[in-house]
Short mmCIF file of C-alpha atoms in Angstrom, two decimals:
data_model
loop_
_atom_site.label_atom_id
_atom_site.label_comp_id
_atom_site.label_asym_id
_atom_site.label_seq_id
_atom_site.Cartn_x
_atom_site.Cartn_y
_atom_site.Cartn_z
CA UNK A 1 22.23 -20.39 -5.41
CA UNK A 2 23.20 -23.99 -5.37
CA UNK A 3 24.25 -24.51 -1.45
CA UNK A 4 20.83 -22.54 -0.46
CA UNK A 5 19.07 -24.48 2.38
CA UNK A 6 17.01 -22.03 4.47
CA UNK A 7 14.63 -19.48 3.82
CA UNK A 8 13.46 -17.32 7.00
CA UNK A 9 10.87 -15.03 7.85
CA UNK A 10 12.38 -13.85 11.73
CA UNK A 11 9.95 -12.22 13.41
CA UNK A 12 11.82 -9.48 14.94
CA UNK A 13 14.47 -7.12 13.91
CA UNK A 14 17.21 -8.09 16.66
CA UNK A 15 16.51 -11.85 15.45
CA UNK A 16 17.04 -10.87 11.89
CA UNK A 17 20.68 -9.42 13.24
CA UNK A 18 21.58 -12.38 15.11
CA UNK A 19 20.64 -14.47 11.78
CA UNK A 20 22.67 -12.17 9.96
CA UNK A 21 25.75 -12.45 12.93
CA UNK A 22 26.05 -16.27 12.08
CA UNK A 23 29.50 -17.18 11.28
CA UNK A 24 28.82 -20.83 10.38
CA UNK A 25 26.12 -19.00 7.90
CA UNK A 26 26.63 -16.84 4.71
CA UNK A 27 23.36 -15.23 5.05
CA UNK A 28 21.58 -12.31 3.07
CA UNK A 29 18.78 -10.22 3.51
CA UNK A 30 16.42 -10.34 0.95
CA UNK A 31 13.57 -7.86 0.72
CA UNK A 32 12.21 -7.12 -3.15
CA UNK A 33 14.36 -10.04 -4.23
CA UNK A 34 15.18 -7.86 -7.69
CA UNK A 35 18.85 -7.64 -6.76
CA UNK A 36 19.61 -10.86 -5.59
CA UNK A 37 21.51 -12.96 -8.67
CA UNK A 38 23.07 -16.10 -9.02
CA UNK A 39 26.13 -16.70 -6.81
CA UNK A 40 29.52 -15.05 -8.33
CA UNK A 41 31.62 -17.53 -7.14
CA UNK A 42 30.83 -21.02 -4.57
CA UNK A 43 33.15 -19.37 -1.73
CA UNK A 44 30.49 -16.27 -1.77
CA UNK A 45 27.69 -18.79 -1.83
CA UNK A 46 24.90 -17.98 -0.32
CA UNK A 47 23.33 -20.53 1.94
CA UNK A 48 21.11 -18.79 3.80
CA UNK A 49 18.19 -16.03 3.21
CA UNK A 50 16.43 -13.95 5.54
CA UNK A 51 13.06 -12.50 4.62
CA UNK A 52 12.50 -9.01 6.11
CA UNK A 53 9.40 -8.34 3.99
CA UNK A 54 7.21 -9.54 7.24
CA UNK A 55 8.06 -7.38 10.16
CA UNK A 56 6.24 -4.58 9.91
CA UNK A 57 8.95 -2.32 7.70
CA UNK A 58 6.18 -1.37 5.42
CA UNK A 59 4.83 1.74 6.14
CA UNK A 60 4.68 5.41 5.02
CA UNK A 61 3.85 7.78 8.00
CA UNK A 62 4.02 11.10 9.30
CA UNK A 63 5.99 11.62 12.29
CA UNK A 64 6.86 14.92 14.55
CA UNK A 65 10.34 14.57 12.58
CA UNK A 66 8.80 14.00 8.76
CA UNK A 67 7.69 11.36 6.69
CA UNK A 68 9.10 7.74 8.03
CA UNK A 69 9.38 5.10 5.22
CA UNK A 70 10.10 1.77 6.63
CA UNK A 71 12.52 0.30 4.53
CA UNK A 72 10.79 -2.58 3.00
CA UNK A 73 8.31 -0.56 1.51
CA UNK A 74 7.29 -1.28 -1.68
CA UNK A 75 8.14 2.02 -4.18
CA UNK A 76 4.94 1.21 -5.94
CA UNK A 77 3.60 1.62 -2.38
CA UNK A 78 5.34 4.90 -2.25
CA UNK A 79 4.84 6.51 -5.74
CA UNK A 80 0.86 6.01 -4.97
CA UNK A 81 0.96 7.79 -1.59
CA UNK A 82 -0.79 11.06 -0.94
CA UNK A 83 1.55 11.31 2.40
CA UNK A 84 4.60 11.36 0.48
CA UNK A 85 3.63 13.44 -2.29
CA UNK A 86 3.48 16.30 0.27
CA UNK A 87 6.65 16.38 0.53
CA UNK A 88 9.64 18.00 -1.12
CA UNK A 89 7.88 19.18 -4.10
CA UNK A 90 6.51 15.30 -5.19
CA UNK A 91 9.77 14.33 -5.75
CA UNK A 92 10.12 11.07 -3.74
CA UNK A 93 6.89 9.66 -5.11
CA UNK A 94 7.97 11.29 -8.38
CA UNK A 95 11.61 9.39 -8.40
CA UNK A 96 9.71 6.36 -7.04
CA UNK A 97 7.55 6.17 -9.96
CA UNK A 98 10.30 6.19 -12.34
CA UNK A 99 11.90 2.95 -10.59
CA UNK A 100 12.02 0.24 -13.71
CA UNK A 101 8.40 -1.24 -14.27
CA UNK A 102 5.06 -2.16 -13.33
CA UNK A 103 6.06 -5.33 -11.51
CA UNK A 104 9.75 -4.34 -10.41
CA UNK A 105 8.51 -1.43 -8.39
CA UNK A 106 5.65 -3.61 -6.26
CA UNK A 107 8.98 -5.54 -5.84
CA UNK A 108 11.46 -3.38 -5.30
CA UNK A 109 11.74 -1.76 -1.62
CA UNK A 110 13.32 2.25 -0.54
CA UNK A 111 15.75 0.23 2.09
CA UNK A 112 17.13 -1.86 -0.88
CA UNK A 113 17.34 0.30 -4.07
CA UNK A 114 19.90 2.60 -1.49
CA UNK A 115 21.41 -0.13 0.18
CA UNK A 116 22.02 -2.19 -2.63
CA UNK A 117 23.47 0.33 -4.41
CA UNK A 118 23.58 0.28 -8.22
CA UNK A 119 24.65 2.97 -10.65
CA UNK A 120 21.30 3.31 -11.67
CA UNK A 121 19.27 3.18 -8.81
CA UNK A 122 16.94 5.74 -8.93
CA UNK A 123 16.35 6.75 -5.30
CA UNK A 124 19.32 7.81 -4.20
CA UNK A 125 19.64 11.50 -5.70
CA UNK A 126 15.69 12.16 -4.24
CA UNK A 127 17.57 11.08 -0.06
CA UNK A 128 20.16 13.40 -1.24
CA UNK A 129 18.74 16.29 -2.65
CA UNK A 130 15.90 16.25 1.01
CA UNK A 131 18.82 15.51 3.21
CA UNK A 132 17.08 12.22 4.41
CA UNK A 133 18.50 10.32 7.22
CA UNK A 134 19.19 6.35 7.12
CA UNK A 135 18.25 4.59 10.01
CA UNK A 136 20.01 0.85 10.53
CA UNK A 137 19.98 -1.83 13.58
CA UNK A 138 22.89 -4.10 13.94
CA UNK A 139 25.00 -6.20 16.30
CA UNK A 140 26.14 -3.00 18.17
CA UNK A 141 21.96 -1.52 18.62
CA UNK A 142 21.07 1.36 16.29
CA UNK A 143 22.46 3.97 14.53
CA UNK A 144 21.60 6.77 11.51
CA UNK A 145 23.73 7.95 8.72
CA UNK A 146 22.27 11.32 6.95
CA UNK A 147 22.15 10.83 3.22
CA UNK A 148 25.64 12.68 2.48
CA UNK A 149 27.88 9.72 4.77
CA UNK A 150 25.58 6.75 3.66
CA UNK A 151 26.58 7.18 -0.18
CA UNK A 152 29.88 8.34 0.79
CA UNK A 153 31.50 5.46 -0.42
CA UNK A 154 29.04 2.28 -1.26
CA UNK A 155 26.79 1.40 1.19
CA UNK A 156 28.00 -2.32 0.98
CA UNK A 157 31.01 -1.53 2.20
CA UNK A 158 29.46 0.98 4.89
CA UNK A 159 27.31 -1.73 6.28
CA UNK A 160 28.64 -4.47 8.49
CA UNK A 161 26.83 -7.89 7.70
CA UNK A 162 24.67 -7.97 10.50
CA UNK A 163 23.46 -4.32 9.58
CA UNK A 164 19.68 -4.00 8.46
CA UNK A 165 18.59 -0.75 6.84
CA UNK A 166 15.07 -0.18 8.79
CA UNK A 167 13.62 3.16 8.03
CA UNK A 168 14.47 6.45 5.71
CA UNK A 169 12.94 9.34 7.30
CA UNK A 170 12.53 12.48 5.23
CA UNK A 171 12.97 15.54 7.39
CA UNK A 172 9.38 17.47 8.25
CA UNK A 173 10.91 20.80 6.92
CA UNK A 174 10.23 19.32 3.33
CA UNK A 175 6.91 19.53 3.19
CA UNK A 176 6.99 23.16 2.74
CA UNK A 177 9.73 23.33 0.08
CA UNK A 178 9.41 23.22 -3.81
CA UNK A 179 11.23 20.27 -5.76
CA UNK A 180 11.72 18.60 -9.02
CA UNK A 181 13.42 15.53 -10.27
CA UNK A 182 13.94 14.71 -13.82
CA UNK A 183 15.41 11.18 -14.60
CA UNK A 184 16.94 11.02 -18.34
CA UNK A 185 16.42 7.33 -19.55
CA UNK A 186 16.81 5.93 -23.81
CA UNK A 187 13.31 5.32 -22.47
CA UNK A 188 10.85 5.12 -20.16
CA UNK A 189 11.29 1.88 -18.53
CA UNK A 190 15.52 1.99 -18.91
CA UNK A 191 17.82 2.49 -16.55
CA UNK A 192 19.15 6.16 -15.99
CA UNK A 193 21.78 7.81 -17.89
CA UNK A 194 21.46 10.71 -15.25
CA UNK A 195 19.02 11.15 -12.73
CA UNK A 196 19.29 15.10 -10.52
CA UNK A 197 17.11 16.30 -7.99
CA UNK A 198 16.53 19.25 -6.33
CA UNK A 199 14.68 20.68 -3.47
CA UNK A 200 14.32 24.63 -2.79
CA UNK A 201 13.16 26.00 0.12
CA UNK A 202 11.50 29.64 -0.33
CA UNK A 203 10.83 32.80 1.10
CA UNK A 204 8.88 34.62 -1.55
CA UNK A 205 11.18 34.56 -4.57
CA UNK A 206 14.45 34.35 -2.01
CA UNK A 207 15.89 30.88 -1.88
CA UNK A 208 16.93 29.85 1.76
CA UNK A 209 17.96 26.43 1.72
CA UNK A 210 19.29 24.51 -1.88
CA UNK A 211 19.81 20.69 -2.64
CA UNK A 212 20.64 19.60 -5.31
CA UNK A 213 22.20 15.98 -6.43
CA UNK A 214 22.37 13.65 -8.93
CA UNK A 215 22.48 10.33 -9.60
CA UNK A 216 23.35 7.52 -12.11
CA UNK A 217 26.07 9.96 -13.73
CA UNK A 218 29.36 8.53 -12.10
CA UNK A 219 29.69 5.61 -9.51
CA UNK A 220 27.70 6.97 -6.48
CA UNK A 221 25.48 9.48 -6.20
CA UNK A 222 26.36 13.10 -5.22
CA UNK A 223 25.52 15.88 -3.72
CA UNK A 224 26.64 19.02 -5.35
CA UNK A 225 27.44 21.04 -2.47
CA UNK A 226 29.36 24.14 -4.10
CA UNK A 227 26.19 24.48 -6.85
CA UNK A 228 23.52 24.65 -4.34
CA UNK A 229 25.32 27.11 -1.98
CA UNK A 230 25.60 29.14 -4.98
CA UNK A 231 21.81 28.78 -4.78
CA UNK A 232 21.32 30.58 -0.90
CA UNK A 233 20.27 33.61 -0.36
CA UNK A 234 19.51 34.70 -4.59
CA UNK A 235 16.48 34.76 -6.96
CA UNK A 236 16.48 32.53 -9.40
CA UNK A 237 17.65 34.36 -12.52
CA UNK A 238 19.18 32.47 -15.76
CA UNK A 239 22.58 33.49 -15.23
CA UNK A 240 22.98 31.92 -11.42
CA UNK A 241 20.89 28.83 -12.75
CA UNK A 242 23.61 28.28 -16.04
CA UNK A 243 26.17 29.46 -13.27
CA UNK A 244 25.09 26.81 -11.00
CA UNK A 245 24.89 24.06 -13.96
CA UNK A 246 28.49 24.78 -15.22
CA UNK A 247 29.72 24.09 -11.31
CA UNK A 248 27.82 21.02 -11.44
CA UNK A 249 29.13 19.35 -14.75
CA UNK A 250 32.35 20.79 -13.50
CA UNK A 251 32.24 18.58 -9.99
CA UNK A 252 31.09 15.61 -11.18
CA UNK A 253 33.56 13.20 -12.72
CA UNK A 254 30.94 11.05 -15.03
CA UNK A 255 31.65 7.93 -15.99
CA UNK A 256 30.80 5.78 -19.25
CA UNK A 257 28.61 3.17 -19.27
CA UNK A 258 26.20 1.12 -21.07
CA UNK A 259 23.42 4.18 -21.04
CA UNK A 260 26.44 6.69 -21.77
CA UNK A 261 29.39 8.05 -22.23
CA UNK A 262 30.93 10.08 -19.53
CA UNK A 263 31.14 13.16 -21.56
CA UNK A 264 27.55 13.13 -22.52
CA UNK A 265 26.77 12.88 -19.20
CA UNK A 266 28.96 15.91 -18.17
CA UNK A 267 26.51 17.74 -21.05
CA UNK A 268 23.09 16.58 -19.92
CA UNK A 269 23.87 18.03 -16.35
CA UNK A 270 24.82 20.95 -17.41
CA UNK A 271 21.78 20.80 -19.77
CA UNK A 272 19.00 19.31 -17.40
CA UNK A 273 19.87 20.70 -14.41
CA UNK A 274 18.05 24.93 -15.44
CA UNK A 275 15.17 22.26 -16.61
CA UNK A 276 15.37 20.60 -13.07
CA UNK A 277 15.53 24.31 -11.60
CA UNK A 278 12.99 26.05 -13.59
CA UNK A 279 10.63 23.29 -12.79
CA UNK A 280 11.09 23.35 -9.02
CA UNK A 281 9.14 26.81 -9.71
CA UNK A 282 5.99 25.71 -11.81
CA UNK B 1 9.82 -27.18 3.54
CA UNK B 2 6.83 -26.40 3.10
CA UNK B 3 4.55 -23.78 1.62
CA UNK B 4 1.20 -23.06 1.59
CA UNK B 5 -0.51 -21.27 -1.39
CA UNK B 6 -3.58 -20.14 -3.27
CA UNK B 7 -3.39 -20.27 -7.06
CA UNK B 8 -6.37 -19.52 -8.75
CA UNK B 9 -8.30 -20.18 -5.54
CA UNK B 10 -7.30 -23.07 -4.96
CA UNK B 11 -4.81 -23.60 -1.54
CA UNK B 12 -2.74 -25.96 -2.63
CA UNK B 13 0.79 -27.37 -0.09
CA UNK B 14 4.27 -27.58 -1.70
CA UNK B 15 7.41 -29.53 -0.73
CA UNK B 16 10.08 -26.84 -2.10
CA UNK B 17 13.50 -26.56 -2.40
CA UNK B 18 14.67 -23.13 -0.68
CA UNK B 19 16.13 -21.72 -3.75
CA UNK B 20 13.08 -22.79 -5.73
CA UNK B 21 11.72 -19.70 -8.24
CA UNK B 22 8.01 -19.13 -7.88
CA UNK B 23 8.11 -19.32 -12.28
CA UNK B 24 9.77 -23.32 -11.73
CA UNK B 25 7.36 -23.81 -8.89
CA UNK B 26 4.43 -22.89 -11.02
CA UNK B 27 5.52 -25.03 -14.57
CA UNK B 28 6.85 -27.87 -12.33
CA UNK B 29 3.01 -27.93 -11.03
CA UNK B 30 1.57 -27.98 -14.45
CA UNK B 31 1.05 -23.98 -14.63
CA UNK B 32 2.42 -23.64 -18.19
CA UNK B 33 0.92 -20.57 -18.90
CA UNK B 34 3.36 -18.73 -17.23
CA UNK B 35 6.47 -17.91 -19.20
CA UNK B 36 10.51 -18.18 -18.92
CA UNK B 37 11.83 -15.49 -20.87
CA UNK B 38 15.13 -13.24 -19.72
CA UNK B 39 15.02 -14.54 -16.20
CA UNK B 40 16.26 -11.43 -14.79
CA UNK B 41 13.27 -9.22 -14.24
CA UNK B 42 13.22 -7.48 -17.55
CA UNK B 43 10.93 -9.03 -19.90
CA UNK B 44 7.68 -10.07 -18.12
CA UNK B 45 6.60 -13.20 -19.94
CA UNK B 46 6.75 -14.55 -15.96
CA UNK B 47 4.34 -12.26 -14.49
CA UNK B 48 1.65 -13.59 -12.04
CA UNK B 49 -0.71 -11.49 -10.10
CA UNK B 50 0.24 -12.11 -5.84
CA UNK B 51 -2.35 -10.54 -3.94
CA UNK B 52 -3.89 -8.93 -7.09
CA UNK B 53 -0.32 -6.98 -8.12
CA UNK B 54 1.37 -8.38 -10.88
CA UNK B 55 5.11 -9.57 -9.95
CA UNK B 56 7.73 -11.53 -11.69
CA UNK B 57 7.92 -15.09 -10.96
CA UNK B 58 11.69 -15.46 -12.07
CA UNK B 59 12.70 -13.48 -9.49
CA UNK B 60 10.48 -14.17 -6.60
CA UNK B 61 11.35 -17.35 -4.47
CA UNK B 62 8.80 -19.59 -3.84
CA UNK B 63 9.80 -19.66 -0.45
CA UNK B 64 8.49 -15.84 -0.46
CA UNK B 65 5.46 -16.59 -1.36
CA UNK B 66 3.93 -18.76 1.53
CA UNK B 67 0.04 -17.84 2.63
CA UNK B 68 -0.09 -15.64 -0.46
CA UNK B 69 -3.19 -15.63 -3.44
CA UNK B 70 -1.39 -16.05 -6.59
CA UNK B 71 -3.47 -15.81 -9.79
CA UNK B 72 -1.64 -17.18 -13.18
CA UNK B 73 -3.38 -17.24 -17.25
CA UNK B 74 -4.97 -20.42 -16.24
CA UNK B 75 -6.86 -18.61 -13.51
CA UNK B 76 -8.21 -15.65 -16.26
CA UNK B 77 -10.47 -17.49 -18.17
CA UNK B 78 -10.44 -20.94 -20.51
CA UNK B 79 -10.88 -21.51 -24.01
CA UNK B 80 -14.52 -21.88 -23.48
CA UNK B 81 -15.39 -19.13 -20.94
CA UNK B 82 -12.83 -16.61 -21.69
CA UNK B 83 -11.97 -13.17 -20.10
CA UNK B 84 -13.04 -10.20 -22.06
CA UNK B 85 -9.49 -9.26 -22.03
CA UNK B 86 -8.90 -12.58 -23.68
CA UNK B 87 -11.60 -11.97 -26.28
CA UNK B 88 -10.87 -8.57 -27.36
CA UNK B 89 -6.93 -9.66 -27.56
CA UNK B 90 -8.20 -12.26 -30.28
CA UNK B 91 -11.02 -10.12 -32.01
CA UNK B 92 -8.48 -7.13 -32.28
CA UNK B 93 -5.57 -8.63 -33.37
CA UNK B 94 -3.39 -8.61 -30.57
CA UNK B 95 -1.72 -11.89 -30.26
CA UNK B 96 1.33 -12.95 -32.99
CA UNK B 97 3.30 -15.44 -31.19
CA UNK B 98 1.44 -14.99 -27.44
CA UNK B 99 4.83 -15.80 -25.86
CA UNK B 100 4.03 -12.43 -23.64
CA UNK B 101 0.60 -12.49 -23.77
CA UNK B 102 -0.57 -14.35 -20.48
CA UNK B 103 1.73 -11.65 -18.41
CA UNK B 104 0.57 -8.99 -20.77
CA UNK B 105 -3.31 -10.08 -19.65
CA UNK B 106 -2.75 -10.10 -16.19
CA UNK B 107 -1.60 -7.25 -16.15
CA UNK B 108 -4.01 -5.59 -17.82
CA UNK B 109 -6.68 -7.25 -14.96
CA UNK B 110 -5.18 -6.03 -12.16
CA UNK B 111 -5.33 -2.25 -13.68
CA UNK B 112 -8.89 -3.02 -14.58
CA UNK B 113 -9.49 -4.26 -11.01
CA UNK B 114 -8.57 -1.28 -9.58
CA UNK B 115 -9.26 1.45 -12.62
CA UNK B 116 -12.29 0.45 -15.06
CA UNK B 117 -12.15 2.92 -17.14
CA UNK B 118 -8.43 3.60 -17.89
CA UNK B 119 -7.32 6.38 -20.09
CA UNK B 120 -4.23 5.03 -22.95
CA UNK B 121 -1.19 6.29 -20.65
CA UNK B 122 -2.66 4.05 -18.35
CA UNK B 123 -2.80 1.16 -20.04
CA UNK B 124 0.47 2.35 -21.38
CA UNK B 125 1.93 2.27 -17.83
CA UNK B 126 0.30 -0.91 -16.86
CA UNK B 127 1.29 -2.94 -19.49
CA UNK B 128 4.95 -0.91 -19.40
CA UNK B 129 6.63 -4.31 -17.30
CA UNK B 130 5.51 -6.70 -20.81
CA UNK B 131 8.01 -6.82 -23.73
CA UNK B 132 5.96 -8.15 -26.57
CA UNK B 133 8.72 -8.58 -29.93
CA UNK B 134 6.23 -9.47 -32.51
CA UNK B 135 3.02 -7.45 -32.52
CA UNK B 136 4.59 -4.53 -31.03
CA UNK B 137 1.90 -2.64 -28.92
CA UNK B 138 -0.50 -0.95 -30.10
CA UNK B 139 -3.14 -3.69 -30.81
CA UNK B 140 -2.49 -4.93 -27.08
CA UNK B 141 -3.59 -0.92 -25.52
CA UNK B 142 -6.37 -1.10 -27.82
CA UNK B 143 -7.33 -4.42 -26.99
CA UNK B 144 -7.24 -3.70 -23.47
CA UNK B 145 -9.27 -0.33 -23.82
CA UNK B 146 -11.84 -2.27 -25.26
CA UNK B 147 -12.18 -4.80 -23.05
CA UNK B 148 -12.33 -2.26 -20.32
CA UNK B 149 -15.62 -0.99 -22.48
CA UNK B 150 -17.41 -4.28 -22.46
CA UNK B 151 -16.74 -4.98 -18.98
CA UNK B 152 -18.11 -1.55 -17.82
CA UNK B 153 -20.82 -2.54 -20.27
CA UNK B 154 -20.38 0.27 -22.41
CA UNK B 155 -20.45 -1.86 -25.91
#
């Protein structure tokens, strides 16, 4: 970061936009600071960074529409809360606790493991799988993305530069559903070969709502839509769950990477996703 | 510009560069306890405790860190009035090359700030941010389980 020559705390939101609006100005947003490398090349230098860590985006709350997470939360912040753990089976505190280490995740923040998309960000599959809803401000006032359109393609290029990701908001209906998420890592603290989630909503043994996606397994994360409809309206029995796996593996194209090769992958969905089921149950 | 801070309780002003690391701002100011290893947030031989958390000080700007309580080694203990954590890392064995150690202590603290009496998957989890490529790991839980003992006074 040679040309670097301010470092800003705004205090607002809309003053954070109109720092990020600069043209004179290549200016980032830096929250956890994990993500934030040396520059690629000097035209992409960055010369400016704005601090969002001190306007009040820290917070985990119950609203009348669910759990609000402000976007610069913490995860350690959110693996240790009671109020999210009420929700969706565990699962977001669950997923959150799985985030890299001790000192990455009281670094690393909700708004920018999503936003700042990486293969093996660990979030993204627990937003998909409880049909979360984005919230941003930017140059044009405010506007929401569910889950579904914000990994659609990468978020980078979904976000114009003045756009700040302020709040996730997990929707209320969660907290009476059952979940599970299972990350599959070379080891505890590595980054994901595949990461799925899924959240069930029950009446008696009768599933009425499905979600499941998963993450870390090809470029963004998805969510498989034909395997959970499979999911409405039935009992869990192991022929729908292998069923639902073999739809899965079959809608995902994997990719190969450093913790992978894309047919592995394609096998450990298929194989971790009646473990992901089963344990939605327990 | 300039920052204000409070390492090991003393508040202390800076004249930084923007881009300054919190791990260069700390060695440049005689700090030397805390380590450069990867520089990109894997290893932990940077970690300092902000606010009694442990972070990594490759990766945080110094800039960041303005009105915060930072604790590094130097603030643990000293050769003559160590921590118990210090003293149980010695008696048991748990220091080869001590390249991670410092982060691997202060760590340890802030668990045994906030949990005295830790059981091993704890300490496993707290100390899970600390790459140690000598001793390996098991000395440094035991080490830490002990010191938990004599600081709750148990033996």
């Amino acid at each position: 970061m040679d040309n670097l020559d301010e470092y800003i705390f705004p205090e607002s939101v809309e003053e954070t936009v109109e720092l990020l609006g600069r043209p004179e100005k290549n200016t980032r947003i830096i929250a956890g600071g994990t993500s934030i490398g040396p520059d690629k090349n000097k035209s992409q230098s960055v010369d400016s960074l704005v601090d969002i860590t001190r306007l009040g985006m820290n917070y985990i709350e119950e609203t009348d529409e669910g759990l609000a997470v402000g976007a610069a939360t913490p995860v350690a912040d959110i693996e240790n809360s009671s109020t999210a753990a009420a929700y969706a089976g565990g699962i977001i505190s669950e997923a959150a606790r799985k985030v890299g280490t001790t000192p990455l995740r009281n670094m690393v923040t909700l708004g920018g493991n999503i936003s700042r998309l990486r293969v093996w960000s660990d979030m993204p599959a627990t937003l998909l799988a409880g049909d979360a809803r984005v919230k941003i401000t930017g140059k044009d006032g405010e506007k929401e993305f569910m889950a579904e359109e914000f990994f659609a393609s990468h978020p980078g290029r979904l976000l114009d530069r003045t756009d700040l990701v302020t709040e996730i908001e997990f929707p209320a209906r969660l907290k009476s559903t059952a979940g599970n998420h299972i990350k599959f890592a070379k080891t505890d603290d590595s980054y994901a070969t595949v990461s799925i989630g899924a959240v069930l909503s029950l009446e008696g043994e009768r599933i009425e709502e499905a979600r499941i996606a998963v993450s870390s397994a090809s470029p963004l994360p998805v969510y498989c839509e034909e395997a959970s409809s499979l999911l409405e309206g039935q009992e869990l029995d192991e022929k729908l769950i292998q069923e639902v796996a073999r739809v899965s593996r079959e809608n995902i194209s994997t990719v190969d990477n450093l913790w992978g090769s894309a047919s592995y992958k394609s096998i450990l969905i298929e194989r971790l996703i009646p473990r992901v089921l089963n344990g939605c149950l327990e | 510009m300039e920052i204000e801070l409070e390492i090991n309780g003393k508040e202390q002003f800076f004249d930084i560069e923007p881009s300054l690391k919190l791990l260069d701002l700390l060695r440049r100011e005689g700090y030397l306890g805390t380590k450069r290893g990867c520089s990109e947030g894997h290893c932990g031989s940077c970690t300092v405790l902000v606010d009694g958390e442990p972070i990594l000080g490759c990766l945080t700007f110094a800039a960041r860190m303005d009105g915060k309580s930072i604790m590094t080694i130097e603030g643990l203990g000293t050769a003559e009035d160590p921590h118990p954590l210090q003293t149980e890392f010695v008696d048991k064995g748990a220091v080869q090359c001590g390249y991670c150690v410092p982060g691997m202590l202060l760590s340890a603290k802030s668990m045994l700030d906030k949990n005295p009496d830790p059981e091993e998957d704890e300490i496993k989890r707290a100390l899970d941010g600390n790459y140690c490529r000598c001793t390996g790991y098991v000395k440094q839980i035991e080490a830490t389980k002990s010191a938990a003992e004599k600081m709750r006074g148990v033996s």
